[in-house]
Short mmCIF file of C-alpha atoms in Angstrom, two decimals:
data_model
loop_
_atom_site.label_atom_id
_atom_site.label_comp_id
_atom_site.label_asym_id
_atom_site.label_seq_id
_atom_site.Cartn_x
_atom_site.Cartn_y
_atom_site.Cartn_z
CA MET A 1 -33.30 -63.03 -34.48
CA ARG A 2 -36.89 -62.76 -33.40
CA THR A 3 -40.08 -62.21 -35.57
CA VAL A 4 -43.33 -60.80 -34.03
CA ILE A 5 -46.47 -61.46 -36.09
CA LEU A 6 -49.67 -59.42 -35.40
CA ASP A 7 -53.01 -61.06 -36.13
CA ASN A 8 -56.13 -59.40 -36.92
CA GLU A 9 -57.32 -58.52 -33.42
CA ALA A 10 -53.81 -57.25 -32.50
CA VAL A 11 -53.86 -54.88 -35.40
CA GLN A 12 -57.34 -53.64 -34.45
CA ALA A 13 -56.35 -53.21 -30.86
CA LEU A 14 -53.37 -51.17 -32.03
CA ALA A 15 -55.28 -49.05 -34.23
CA ALA A 16 -57.84 -47.90 -31.81
CA PRO A 17 -56.54 -46.36 -28.44
CA ASP A 18 -59.99 -47.25 -26.96
CA HIS A 19 -59.62 -50.93 -27.67
CA ARG A 20 -59.65 -53.03 -24.47
CA LYS A 21 -56.32 -54.67 -25.59
CA HIS A 22 -54.84 -51.67 -26.91
CA ARG A 23 -52.33 -51.19 -24.16
CA GLN A 24 -51.47 -55.01 -24.03
CA VAL A 25 -50.37 -54.92 -27.74
CA LEU A 26 -48.50 -51.65 -27.25
CA ALA A 27 -46.55 -53.17 -24.22
CA HIS A 28 -45.42 -55.99 -26.83
CA LEU A 29 -44.34 -53.52 -29.27
CA ALA A 30 -42.55 -51.61 -26.59
CA ALA A 31 -40.61 -54.87 -25.87
CA VAL A 32 -39.62 -55.10 -29.57
CA VAL A 33 -38.43 -51.54 -29.57
CA ALA A 34 -36.41 -52.13 -26.40
CA ARG A 35 -34.72 -55.28 -27.80
CA ARG A 36 -33.98 -53.39 -31.01
CA ARG A 37 -32.09 -50.65 -28.83
CA LYS A 38 -30.13 -53.25 -27.09
CA GLY A 39 -28.87 -54.39 -30.60
CA ALA A 40 -31.19 -57.59 -31.11
CA THR A 41 -32.68 -58.24 -34.54
CA VAL A 42 -36.35 -58.18 -34.06
CA THR A 43 -38.86 -57.86 -36.92
CA ALA A 44 -42.56 -57.06 -36.36
CA ILE A 45 -44.65 -58.26 -39.20
CA VAL A 46 -48.24 -58.03 -40.37
CA PRO A 47 -49.08 -60.44 -43.09
CA THR A 48 -51.04 -58.51 -45.99
CA ALA A 49 -53.89 -60.97 -45.62
CA VAL A 50 -54.04 -60.07 -42.01
CA ARG A 51 -54.12 -56.37 -42.85
CA VAL A 52 -56.87 -56.74 -45.39
CA GLU A 53 -59.14 -58.64 -42.77
CA ALA A 54 -58.44 -55.93 -40.22
CA GLY A 55 -59.23 -53.18 -42.81
CA TRP A 56 -56.05 -51.34 -42.59
CA ASP A 57 -55.62 -49.26 -45.57
CA ARG A 58 -52.08 -47.59 -45.16
CA SER A 59 -53.20 -45.06 -47.66
CA SER A 60 -56.25 -43.64 -45.54
CA ALA A 61 -55.94 -40.85 -43.17
CA GLU A 62 -57.52 -42.76 -40.39
CA ALA A 63 -54.44 -45.15 -40.65
CA ALA A 64 -51.88 -42.33 -40.05
CA ALA A 65 -51.34 -43.25 -36.21
CA LEU A 66 -51.11 -46.94 -37.03
CA ASN A 67 -48.75 -46.33 -39.77
CA ARG A 68 -46.12 -44.77 -37.51
CA PHE A 69 -45.48 -48.14 -35.84
CA ARG A 70 -42.51 -49.96 -37.60
CA LEU A 71 -44.61 -52.95 -38.84
CA THR A 72 -43.52 -54.67 -41.86
CA ASP A 73 -45.83 -55.98 -44.28
CA HIS A 74 -45.44 -59.46 -45.60
CA PRO A 75 -46.77 -59.86 -48.92
CA LEU A 76 -48.84 -62.85 -50.26
CA ASP A 77 -46.73 -63.77 -52.89
CA ARG A 78 -46.74 -66.87 -55.11
CA ARG A 79 -44.69 -69.20 -52.74
CA THR A 80 -46.46 -67.85 -49.66
CA ALA A 81 -50.02 -68.24 -51.30
CA ASP A 82 -49.28 -71.82 -52.08
CA THR A 83 -48.12 -72.51 -48.61
CA ALA A 84 -51.17 -70.78 -47.12
CA ALA A 85 -53.60 -72.46 -49.55
CA ALA A 86 -52.11 -75.83 -48.30
CA ILE A 87 -52.58 -74.83 -44.77
CA VAL A 88 -56.18 -73.93 -45.46
CA ALA A 89 -56.70 -77.26 -47.24
CA GLY A 90 -55.26 -79.11 -44.32
CA THR A 91 -56.81 -77.17 -41.40
CA GLY A 92 -59.73 -75.25 -42.51
CA VAL A 93 -58.35 -71.98 -40.66
CA SER A 94 -58.98 -68.55 -42.13
CA VAL A 95 -56.91 -67.23 -45.05
CA ALA A 96 -55.40 -64.60 -42.76
CA ASP A 97 -54.44 -67.29 -40.18
CA ALA A 98 -53.04 -69.46 -42.89
CA HIS A 99 -50.91 -66.56 -44.12
CA ILE A 100 -49.56 -66.12 -40.45
CA GLY A 101 -48.88 -69.95 -40.64
CA ALA A 102 -47.14 -69.53 -44.04
CA VAL A 103 -45.16 -66.71 -42.59
CA ALA A 104 -43.95 -68.62 -39.81
CA SER A 105 -42.83 -71.54 -41.84
CA THR A 106 -40.15 -69.42 -43.72
CA ALA A 107 -39.18 -67.09 -40.73
CA THR A 108 -36.02 -67.84 -38.93
CA GLY A 109 -34.98 -67.59 -35.25
CA ASP A 110 -37.80 -67.29 -32.61
CA ILE A 111 -41.30 -66.61 -33.71
CA VAL A 112 -43.94 -64.81 -31.70
CA VAL A 113 -47.51 -64.39 -32.73
CA LEU A 114 -49.82 -61.88 -31.04
CA THR A 115 -53.39 -63.51 -31.30
CA SER A 116 -56.61 -63.71 -29.91
CA ASP A 117 -57.05 -67.14 -31.33
CA PRO A 118 -54.17 -69.31 -30.02
CA GLY A 119 -55.68 -72.67 -31.34
CA ASP A 120 -55.74 -71.64 -35.02
CA ILE A 121 -52.50 -70.10 -34.93
CA ALA A 122 -50.90 -73.31 -33.56
CA LEU A 123 -52.78 -75.40 -36.00
CA ALA A 124 -51.78 -73.09 -38.81
CA SER A 125 -47.88 -72.95 -37.72
CA ALA A 126 -47.68 -76.57 -37.16
CA PRO A 127 -45.24 -78.30 -37.25
CA ARG A 128 -43.16 -75.02 -36.89
CA ARG A 129 -42.86 -74.20 -33.05
CA VAL A 130 -44.18 -70.58 -32.17
CA THR A 131 -44.69 -68.79 -29.14
CA VAL A 132 -48.47 -67.95 -29.11
CA VAL A 133 -49.12 -65.00 -26.98
CA ARG A 134 -52.94 -64.65 -26.39
CA ILE A 135 -54.04 -60.98 -26.36
#
């Protein structure tokens, strides 16, 4: 099983075809689709705190194209919020990055994070080993 987690800039790049990193993020999602077609279990996740930071309102007309991607929300529920709060207290990373770290702490299998800030993601995810892909 593989979990791919998108950070704020990955979501923003995916949402805007004219974003300079749009094609790069699309290529990673194409790899997710290819793995799924081959029978692999791959989940692409956007933590809800990341959606808020990126300004992605799924109900807005402007989000129609972005909503077509099979990206699963990971809610900031009680347990995840407690874990994220501990990450913020211990590292000083943003709430969205801490939410990514909290998701990584409970995910099974390989974890890949698409991010523009690999240092904060590595810090937020520790001690869990994640593959950080800089976009």
